[in-house]
Tab-separated table of C-alpha atoms in Angstrom:
chain	number	residue	atom	x	y	z
A	1	MET	CA	95.975	71.273	162.821
A	2	ALA	CA	95.719	67.522	162.899
A	3	ARG	CA	97.171	65.488	160.190
A	4	VAL	CA	95.329	62.612	158.545
A	5	SER	CA	97.357	59.416	158.180
A	6	GLU	CA	97.586	57.914	154.657
A	7	ASP	CA	96.508	54.744	156.074
A	8	LEU	CA	93.199	56.412	156.998
A	9	VAL	CA	92.338	57.854	153.524
A	10	ARG	CA	89.011	56.445	152.265
A	11	SER	CA	89.403	54.181	149.233
A	12	ASP	CA	85.675	53.560	148.903
A	13	LEU	CA	84.385	56.991	147.915
A	14	VAL	CA	84.433	56.623	144.274
A	15	ARG	CA	82.192	54.262	142.118
A	16	SER	CA	84.260	50.986	141.521
A	17	ASP	CA	83.912	51.223	137.830
A	18	LEU	CA	85.632	54.839	137.998
A	19	TYR	CA	88.619	53.752	140.008
A	20	ASP	CA	91.029	54.328	136.916
A	21	TYR	CA	88.986	57.239	135.686
A	22	ALA	CA	91.386	60.157	134.407
A	23	PRO	CA	91.011	63.753	133.419
A	24	ALA	CA	90.408	64.572	129.658
A	25	SER	CA	93.773	63.904	128.125
A	26	ASN	CA	93.833	66.783	125.845
A	27	LEU	CA	92.985	69.300	128.498
A	28	LEU	CA	95.643	67.924	130.808
A	29	LEU	CA	98.312	67.982	128.227
A	30	ASN	CA	97.353	71.465	127.307
A	31	GLU	CA	97.822	72.637	130.786
A	32	LYS	CA	101.263	70.937	131.082
A	33	VAL	CA	102.400	72.643	127.711
A	34	LYS	CA	101.159	76.023	128.789
A	35	GLU	CA	103.035	75.864	131.911
A	36	LEU	CA	106.251	74.914	130.223
A	37	MET	CA	105.640	77.866	127.708
A	38	ALA	CA	104.864	80.251	130.842
A	39	SER	CA	108.265	79.180	132.136
A	40	GLY	CA	110.026	80.228	128.966
A	41	LYS	CA	110.465	76.909	127.321
A	42	PRO	CA	109.835	77.182	123.552
A	43	VAL	CA	107.193	74.758	122.421
A	44	TYR	CA	105.495	74.145	119.156
A	45	HIS	CA	102.077	73.355	120.591
A	46	LEU	CA	100.326	71.119	117.969
A	47	ALA	CA	98.409	69.210	120.819
A	48	PHE	CA	95.321	71.299	121.346
A	49	GLY	CA	92.504	72.188	119.280
A	50	GLN	CA	91.586	75.913	120.306
A	51	SER	CA	90.617	78.421	117.523
A	52	PRO	CA	93.498	80.888	116.941
A	53	PHE	CA	91.280	83.445	115.563
A	54	PRO	CA	90.041	86.695	117.359
A	55	VAL	CA	86.341	87.021	118.308
A	56	MET	CA	84.116	88.925	115.949
A	57	GLU	CA	83.998	92.676	116.899
A	58	SER	CA	80.122	92.568	116.856
A	59	ALA	CA	80.000	89.776	119.357
A	60	ARG	CA	82.408	91.418	121.749
A	61	LEU	CA	80.612	94.663	121.641
A	62	VAL	CA	77.348	92.909	122.502
A	63	LEU	CA	78.851	90.848	125.311
A	64	ALA	CA	80.150	93.955	126.856
A	65	GLN	CA	76.631	95.747	126.457
A	66	ASN	CA	75.207	92.723	128.328
A	67	ALA	CA	77.670	92.178	131.007
A	68	GLU	CA	74.931	93.347	133.572
A	69	LYS	CA	72.751	90.635	132.730
A	70	ASN	CA	72.655	88.498	135.922
A	71	ALA	CA	69.181	86.769	135.980
A	72	TYR	CA	68.541	82.926	135.566
A	73	LEU	CA	67.391	82.469	132.019
A	74	PRO	CA	65.122	79.667	130.550
A	75	VAL	CA	66.751	76.136	130.863
A	76	ALA	CA	66.530	75.666	127.230
A	77	GLY	CA	68.055	79.062	126.148
A	78	ILE	CA	66.523	82.468	125.474
A	79	SER	CA	64.135	82.535	122.615
A	80	GLN	CA	66.050	85.134	120.842
A	81	LEU	CA	68.928	82.801	120.713
A	82	ARG	CA	66.934	79.548	119.761
A	83	ASN	CA	65.331	81.528	116.949
A	84	ALA	CA	68.793	82.556	115.848
A	85	ILE	CA	70.144	79.194	115.747
A	86	CYS	CA	67.171	77.965	113.625
A	87	GLU	CA	67.666	80.947	111.058
A	88	PHE	CA	71.484	80.052	111.147
A	89	HIS	CA	70.932	76.354	109.954
A	90	ARG	CA	68.268	77.509	107.608
A	91	GLU	CA	70.879	79.788	105.992
A	92	PHE	CA	73.811	77.678	105.956
A	93	ASP	CA	72.443	74.074	105.789
A	94	GLY	CA	69.094	74.323	104.221
A	95	PHE	CA	66.944	72.814	106.791
A	96	GLU	CA	64.107	73.887	108.988
A	97	VAL	CA	63.870	73.428	112.617
A	98	LEU	CA	61.430	74.859	115.353
A	99	PRO	CA	63.040	76.826	118.252
A	100	ASP	CA	61.089	74.464	120.738
A	101	ASN	CA	63.319	71.586	119.508
A	102	VAL	CA	66.469	73.467	120.550
A	103	ILE	CA	68.353	73.560	123.827
A	104	VAL	CA	71.259	75.602	124.690
A	105	GLY	CA	73.881	74.729	127.242
A	106	PRO	CA	77.044	75.609	128.666
A	107	GLY	CA	79.034	73.929	125.869
A	108	SER	CA	78.063	71.115	123.675
A	109	LYS	CA	80.107	68.738	125.957
A	110	GLU	CA	77.817	69.237	128.908
A	111	LEU	CA	74.572	68.644	126.721
A	112	ILE	CA	76.266	65.361	125.215
A	113	PHE	CA	76.922	64.135	128.728
A	114	LEU	CA	73.282	64.804	129.884
A	115	LEU	CA	71.951	62.999	126.657
A	116	LEU	CA	74.193	60.050	127.406
A	117	ALA	CA	73.006	60.221	131.135
A	118	VAL	CA	69.373	59.795	130.231
A	119	PHE	CA	69.428	57.597	127.475
A	120	SER	CA	68.336	54.060	127.695
A	121	GLY	CA	70.085	51.570	125.348
A	122	ASP	CA	73.433	50.905	123.822
A	123	VAL	CA	76.166	53.641	122.912
A	124	PHE	CA	78.496	53.389	120.065
A	125	VAL	CA	81.596	55.391	119.373
A	126	LEU	CA	83.990	55.192	116.553
A	127	SER	CA	87.723	54.597	116.651
A	128	PRO	CA	89.314	57.015	116.293
A	129	THR	CA	87.089	59.579	117.792
A	130	TRP	CA	87.354	62.505	120.243
A	131	THR	CA	88.837	61.687	123.629
A	132	THR	CA	85.717	62.517	125.775
A	133	PHE	CA	82.923	60.589	124.257
A	134	LYS	CA	83.847	57.106	125.577
A	135	PRO	CA	84.728	58.534	129.232
A	136	GLN	CA	81.400	60.438	129.080
A	137	ALA	CA	79.456	57.322	128.345
A	138	ARG	CA	81.119	55.556	131.247
A	139	LEU	CA	80.438	58.324	133.466
A	140	ALA	CA	76.765	57.937	132.552
A	141	HIS	CA	76.749	54.312	133.432
A	142	HIS	CA	77.208	53.109	129.591
A	143	ASP	CA	80.041	50.731	128.387
A	144	ALA	CA	80.375	52.354	125.081
A	145	ILE	CA	80.703	49.761	122.180
A	146	VAL	CA	83.662	50.922	119.793
A	147	ILE	CA	83.309	50.562	116.021
A	148	THR	CA	86.776	50.581	114.354
A	149	THR	CA	87.137	52.523	111.196
A	150	GLU	CA	90.041	52.196	108.640
A	151	TYR	CA	92.633	54.542	107.060
A	152	ARG	CA	91.451	53.069	103.751
A	153	HIS	CA	88.103	54.525	103.977
A	154	ASP	CA	89.527	57.882	105.147
A	155	TRP	CA	88.553	56.837	108.630
A	156	ARG	CA	84.823	57.017	107.932
A	157	VAL	CA	82.406	54.349	109.062
A	158	THR	CA	81.217	52.428	106.106
A	159	PRO	CA	77.672	50.783	105.737
A	160	ASP	CA	79.050	47.151	106.228
A	161	ILE	CA	81.099	48.054	109.211
A	162	LEU	CA	78.275	49.823	110.827
A	163	ASP	CA	75.786	47.111	110.104
A	164	ARG	CA	77.919	44.557	111.777
A	165	ALA	CA	78.523	46.462	114.855
A	166	LEU	CA	74.709	47.367	115.318
A	167	SER	CA	73.664	43.799	114.615
A	168	ARG	CA	75.816	42.452	117.431
A	169	SER	CA	73.659	44.546	119.892
A	170	SER	CA	70.346	43.263	121.180
A	171	ALA	CA	69.366	46.537	122.668
A	172	LYS	CA	66.009	48.132	121.584
A	173	ASN	CA	67.766	51.525	121.514
A	174	LYS	CA	71.117	52.423	119.942
A	175	ILE	CA	72.854	55.683	119.517
A	176	ILE	CA	75.894	56.296	117.555
A	177	VAL	CA	78.183	59.330	118.059
A	178	LEU	CA	79.560	60.744	114.586
A	179	VAL	CA	81.840	64.017	114.231
A	180	ASN	CA	81.493	65.668	110.857
A	181	PRO	CA	84.116	67.210	110.007
A	182	ASP	CA	85.883	64.930	112.191
A	183	ASN	CA	88.027	65.220	115.282
A	184	PRO	CA	90.695	63.818	115.197
A	185	THR	CA	91.211	62.777	111.439
A	186	GLY	CA	89.797	65.879	109.570
A	187	THR	CA	87.775	63.655	107.218
A	188	ALA	CA	84.261	64.774	106.300
A	189	TYR	CA	81.023	63.120	105.152
A	190	THR	CA	79.375	64.061	102.070
A	191	GLN	CA	75.855	63.567	100.608
A	192	GLU	CA	77.008	60.271	98.998
A	193	HIS	CA	78.274	58.909	102.145
A	194	TRP	CA	75.011	59.548	104.193
A	195	LYS	CA	72.971	58.091	101.354
A	196	GLU	CA	75.074	54.895	101.700
A	197	LEU	CA	74.657	54.874	105.466
A	198	LEU	CA	70.901	55.687	105.567
A	199	PRO	CA	69.432	52.139	104.916
A	200	VAL	CA	71.574	50.647	107.762
A	201	LEU	CA	70.492	53.618	110.176
A	202	ILE	CA	66.760	52.968	109.160
A	203	LYS	CA	67.155	49.134	109.343
A	204	HIS	CA	68.450	49.209	112.998
A	205	ASN	CA	66.208	52.322	113.909
A	206	ALA	CA	69.552	53.912	115.205
A	207	ILE	CA	69.779	57.295	116.733
A	208	VAL	CA	72.735	59.498	115.596
A	209	LEU	CA	74.317	62.154	117.770
A	210	SER	CA	75.911	64.179	115.019
A	211	ASP	CA	78.620	66.411	116.314
A	212	GLU	CA	78.928	69.133	113.859
A	213	ILE	CA	80.674	71.682	115.685
A	214	TYR	CA	83.420	72.044	112.995
A	215	GLY	CA	80.542	72.151	110.327
A	216	ARG	CA	81.190	75.735	109.352
A	217	LEU	CA	84.692	74.945	109.141
A	218	ASN	CA	84.367	72.652	105.974
A	219	PHE	CA	87.239	73.888	103.835
A	220	ALA	CA	85.158	73.549	100.621
A	221	ASP	CA	82.137	75.163	102.116
A	222	SER	CA	80.352	71.899	101.378
A	223	HIS	CA	79.310	70.897	104.919
A	224	CYS	CA	76.591	68.321	104.547
A	225	SER	CA	74.299	67.610	107.732
A	226	LEU	CA	72.882	64.238	108.327
A	227	VAL	CA	69.792	66.006	109.429
A	228	LYS	CA	68.943	66.563	105.821
A	229	PHE	CA	68.837	62.751	105.141
A	230	TYR	CA	67.844	61.194	108.319
A	231	PRO	CA	65.893	64.078	110.268
A	232	GLU	CA	63.891	61.516	112.273
A	233	GLY	CA	66.805	59.957	114.048
A	234	THR	CA	69.460	62.505	114.134
A	235	ILE	CA	70.206	64.804	117.079
A	236	LEU	CA	72.519	67.636	115.837
A	237	SER	CA	75.244	68.944	118.386
A	238	SER	CA	77.073	71.996	117.812
A	239	GLY	CA	78.182	75.390	119.399
A	240	LEU	CA	80.344	78.537	118.890
A	241	SER	CA	83.637	77.446	120.183
A	242	LYS	CA	85.189	76.544	116.894
A	243	TRP	CA	84.085	78.704	114.091
A	244	ALA	CA	83.244	81.611	116.318
A	245	SER	CA	86.394	81.226	118.283
A	246	VAL	CA	84.884	81.570	121.754
A	247	GLY	CA	85.563	78.267	123.416
A	248	GLY	CA	85.730	79.998	126.825
A	249	TRP	CA	82.344	81.286	126.426
A	250	ARG	CA	80.993	77.766	126.715
A	251	VAL	CA	77.707	78.096	124.471
A	252	GLY	CA	76.600	74.912	122.793
A	253	TYR	CA	73.220	73.508	121.545
A	254	GLN	CA	71.499	70.634	120.547
A	255	ILE	CA	68.716	70.300	117.974
A	256	TYR	CA	66.265	67.333	118.307
A	257	PRO	CA	63.655	65.946	115.841
A	258	ALA	CA	59.937	65.648	117.132
A	259	GLN	CA	60.285	61.923	117.113
A	260	LEU	CA	62.790	61.939	120.047
A	261	ARG	CA	60.849	64.631	122.153
A	262	PRO	CA	61.055	62.231	125.190
A	263	LEU	CA	64.925	62.603	125.173
A	264	LEU	CA	64.897	66.354	124.708
A	265	ASP	CA	62.481	66.535	127.705
A	266	ALA	CA	64.569	64.403	129.804
A	267	VAL	CA	67.896	66.400	128.858
A	268	LYS	CA	65.895	69.603	129.740
A	269	SER	CA	64.952	68.253	133.179
A	270	ALA	CA	68.448	66.896	133.593
A	271	ALA	CA	69.744	70.440	132.753
A	272	SER	CA	67.492	72.015	135.398
A	273	HIS	CA	68.959	70.008	137.962
A	274	SER	CA	72.703	70.590	136.900
A	275	TYR	CA	73.618	73.741	135.317
A	276	SER	CA	70.286	75.613	135.328
A	277	CYS	CA	71.208	77.674	132.254
A	278	ALA	CA	73.829	78.915	130.069
A	279	ALA	CA	75.615	82.276	131.285
A	280	ALA	CA	73.368	85.092	130.525
A	281	PRO	CA	75.829	87.714	128.939
A	282	MET	CA	77.021	84.977	126.567
A	283	GLN	CA	73.675	83.969	125.387
A	284	TYR	CA	72.727	87.549	124.400
A	285	ALA	CA	76.180	87.838	122.504
A	286	ALA	CA	75.769	84.462	120.804
A	287	VAL	CA	72.497	85.892	119.137
A	288	THR	CA	74.762	88.168	117.293
A	289	CYS	CA	77.024	85.296	116.263
A	290	PHE	CA	74.134	83.187	115.031
A	291	THR	CA	72.460	85.950	113.136
A	292	PRO	CA	73.651	85.435	109.454
A	293	SER	CA	75.374	88.780	108.528
A	294	LYS	CA	77.855	90.118	106.059
A	295	GLU	CA	80.529	90.133	108.841
A	296	SER	CA	79.817	86.613	110.112
A	297	LYS	CA	79.821	85.141	106.577
A	298	ALA	CA	83.060	86.992	105.692
A	299	TYR	CA	84.420	85.891	108.945
A	300	ILE	CA	83.920	82.187	108.355
A	301	ALA	CA	85.164	82.395	104.733
A	302	HIS	CA	88.531	83.867	105.727
A	303	GLU	CA	88.964	81.224	108.488
A	304	CYS	CA	88.237	78.383	106.180
A	305	ARG	CA	90.780	79.451	103.461
A	306	ILE	CA	93.350	80.080	106.113
A	307	LEU	CA	92.898	76.839	107.785
A	308	ALA	CA	92.699	75.011	104.389
A	309	ALA	CA	96.140	76.543	103.462
A	310	ILE	CA	97.763	75.523	106.709
A	311	ALA	CA	96.141	72.041	106.490
A	312	ASP	CA	97.528	71.496	102.982
A	313	TYR	CA	100.994	72.765	104.070
A	314	SER	CA	101.116	70.286	106.946
A	315	TYR	CA	99.791	67.542	104.958
A	316	GLN	CA	102.169	68.071	102.017
A	317	HIS	CA	105.337	68.386	104.220
A	318	LEU	CA	104.632	65.397	106.241
A	319	THR	CA	103.666	63.078	103.375
A	320	GLU	CA	106.618	64.117	101.507
A	321	VAL	CA	108.831	62.166	103.980
A	322	GLY	CA	106.593	59.092	104.068
A	323	VAL	CA	104.224	59.894	106.894
A	324	ARG	CA	100.783	58.491	105.867
A	325	ALA	CA	97.687	60.636	106.387
A	326	VAL	CA	94.276	61.574	105.189
A	327	LYS	CA	94.398	65.038	103.713
A	328	PRO	CA	92.163	67.234	106.212
A	329	GLN	CA	88.804	68.580	104.755
A	330	GLY	CA	87.767	70.492	107.627
A	331	GLY	CA	88.366	71.623	111.307
A	332	PHE	CA	91.828	71.955	112.970
A	333	TYR	CA	93.404	68.423	112.681
A	334	MET	CA	95.033	65.711	110.821
A	335	PHE	CA	95.677	62.127	111.962
A	336	PRO	CA	99.187	61.147	110.627
A	337	ASP	CA	100.814	57.777	111.101
A	338	PHE	CA	104.493	57.402	111.380
A	339	GLU	CA	104.713	53.687	110.424
A	340	VAL	CA	107.476	54.631	108.017
A	341	ILE	CA	109.917	54.926	110.900
A	342	ARG	CA	108.701	52.057	113.084
A	343	CYS	CA	112.178	50.309	112.662
A	344	ALA	CA	114.148	53.345	113.548
A	345	LEU	CA	112.045	53.937	116.595
A	346	SER	CA	112.163	50.298	117.643
A	347	ASN	CA	115.903	50.355	117.436
A	348	ARG	CA	115.596	53.073	120.207
A	349	GLY	CA	113.300	51.008	122.396
A	350	ILE	CA	110.242	53.147	121.211
A	351	THR	CA	107.225	50.954	120.467
A	352	THR	CA	104.112	53.030	121.374
A	353	ALA	CA	102.689	56.241	120.055
A	354	GLN	CA	103.032	57.657	123.584
A	355	GLN	CA	106.724	56.886	123.711
A	356	MET	CA	107.115	58.475	120.252
A	357	CYS	CA	105.448	61.652	121.355
A	358	ASP	CA	107.437	61.881	124.476
A	359	ALA	CA	110.549	61.565	122.200
A	360	ILE	CA	109.319	64.139	119.669
A	361	PHE	CA	108.645	66.728	122.560
A	362	GLU	CA	111.919	66.092	124.291
A	363	GLU	CA	114.044	66.246	121.253
A	364	VAL	CA	112.327	68.907	118.998
A	365	SER	CA	109.671	70.375	121.387
A	366	VAL	CA	106.758	69.592	119.272
A	367	ALA	CA	103.722	68.662	121.525
A	368	LEU	CA	101.344	66.044	119.965
A	369	MET	CA	98.715	63.587	121.368
A	370	PRO	CA	99.119	59.825	120.543
A	371	GLY	CA	96.242	58.209	118.753
A	372	GLY	CA	96.147	55.538	121.470
A	373	PRO	CA	94.573	55.104	123.879
A	374	ALA	CA	92.849	58.466	124.301
A	375	PHE	CA	91.444	58.554	120.646
A	376	LEU	CA	90.732	54.710	120.995
A	377	ARG	CA	93.539	53.433	118.773
A	378	PRO	CA	95.829	50.603	119.699
A	379	SER	CA	98.683	52.001	121.731
A	380	THR	CA	101.255	50.532	119.362
A	381	GLU	CA	99.874	52.107	116.393
A	382	LEU	CA	102.094	55.083	115.691
A	383	THR	CA	99.142	57.652	114.869
A	384	VAL	CA	99.039	61.113	116.472
A	385	ARG	CA	96.439	63.919	116.545
A	386	LEU	CA	98.014	66.891	115.077
A	387	CYS	CA	96.516	70.272	115.675
A	388	PHE	CA	97.666	72.696	113.069
A	389	VAL	CA	96.286	75.936	114.759
A	390	ASN	CA	99.331	77.044	116.666
A	391	PHE	CA	99.610	80.484	114.993
A	392	ASP	CA	98.655	83.985	115.578
A	393	GLY	CA	95.026	84.088	114.102
A	394	SER	CA	94.801	87.791	114.371
A	395	VAL	CA	97.826	88.310	112.199
A	396	ALA	CA	96.708	85.639	109.572
A	397	LEU	CA	92.998	86.995	109.562
A	398	LYS	CA	94.234	90.573	109.191
A	399	ALA	CA	96.311	89.506	106.200
A	400	SER	CA	93.694	87.586	104.608
A	401	MET	CA	91.152	90.372	104.948
A	402	ALA	CA	93.708	92.763	103.320
A	403	ILE	CA	93.992	90.478	100.382
A	404	GLY	CA	90.112	90.092	99.876
A	405	LEU	CA	88.004	87.212	99.233
A	406	HIS	CA	87.995	88.041	95.566
A	407	LYS	CA	91.676	86.903	95.435
A	408	PRO	CA	93.273	83.785	96.499
A	409	LEU	CA	95.826	83.524	99.147
A	410	PRO	CA	99.340	84.164	97.579
A	411	GLU	CA	102.173	81.517	97.666
A	412	GLY	CA	104.016	81.868	100.963
A	413	PHE	CA	101.033	83.197	102.813
A	414	VAL	CA	101.416	80.215	105.345
A	415	GLU	CA	105.059	80.604	106.017
A	416	GLU	CA	104.619	84.306	106.498
A	417	HIS	CA	101.546	84.352	108.760
A	418	CYS	CA	101.392	80.989	110.346
A	419	VAL	CA	104.860	80.988	111.710
A	420	LEU	CA	104.582	78.770	114.796
A	421	THR	CA	102.603	75.988	112.901
A	422	VAL	CA	105.156	76.122	110.153
A	423	GLY	CA	107.923	75.812	112.846
A	424	GLY	CA	106.278	72.772	114.293
A	425	ILE	CA	105.768	71.151	111.034
A	426	GLN	CA	109.314	71.498	109.938
A	427	ALA	CA	110.743	70.476	113.083
A	428	LEU	CA	108.589	67.379	112.880
A	429	LYS	CA	109.606	66.784	109.120
A	430	GLN	CA	113.180	66.919	110.030
A	431	TRP	CA	112.890	64.719	113.059
A	432	THR	CA	111.270	62.042	110.894
A	433	LEU	CA	114.032	62.424	108.290
A	434	ASN	CA	116.693	61.988	110.973
A	435	GLN	CA	114.987	58.772	112.299
A	436	LYS	CA	114.980	57.319	108.589
A	437	ALA	CA	118.486	58.323	108.305
A	438	SER	CA	119.478	56.499	111.423
A	439	VAL	CA	118.335	53.191	109.939
A	440	SER	CA	120.171	53.959	106.726
A	441	HIS	CA	123.531	54.595	108.735
A	442	ASP	CA	122.929	51.298	110.527
A	443	LEU	CA	122.669	49.272	107.395
């Protein structure tokens, strides 16, 4: 077989604005860590946000029963599923939605990309935010405008910050991507926060893509959807990957208001020319997940209290040694800042969050993602996205169910049933103490 000389490799095949385009950093790191773990290297994997819990039994059974379904389905999703999604939000969030305003796709990520691809106007994302929003905007020919949030506001966007950012844009149409509860910070927006932001959103006639995929995992069971306060301008994005623990099933959806029907129609058209439909067996199984039942409500309640307990544990032990963080209010994450050991790290020639994460991985086998640049933070800021879901969810869920929801989780539950996360947090805590001690010794 003839070999192609490297000198003849085409360099003009990719759009010029994508020459430095890179894979999703979280997926890339997860693959690397999984390879190391498969080779026998012990790793505390606190870098990937995948639900640790088993799939609900009813959903698994329905999936098996529908494995023979192999026909193409309606682009927007089967009517049974869209009806179930409407009932789900009526039950949990208290708002009405019509099935015709719902589109189901192979994961919420695909639908977000298609929305950005058909949207005409300026796209705004927060800093910090999930790693994929800005690269998706770029792939869809948008230069996303970054709105920087602050720790002192628990990483939420405030009315004045939002107003200043939107005022700098002359575009007729503006769309802001918000996550609630947030990835990577674990913060959540309440009714009071939405009421404060509402006048700014109305003033600028802004559209909000409200990513609420962690909505059911609000630890206080107090998730507040923006749809209830700004229905005319909110596109709700969600799916089953987080609360239903079926990330690999790839079932996501969006809900559009009637006022934004042209966008929904354009996304449906784009869907018909790209993925055609979400996988048939998964759609039928998803109906079971979205149908409010005693099983699903108990499943969510057990998940939330386990996640709240491990979040509190992680927050408590890291802040005890001076690490700064907002206490997580929902989801899988916290966003700690290791500024307290900057001097010690600087003495070692470590000046960026990536270098710090590399050192932590090499020295105590804890995998973390740096806040910058993937989460749009400065590379020299010592923030990291920490996922506290590296534990056997089957064990924890079984133990929680045995206790019953009528009783609180006992003291020591996390240490007994969330062993890997506890080990990672303790290793990270001790590593931080060692860095602080090194400065004391130098003095």
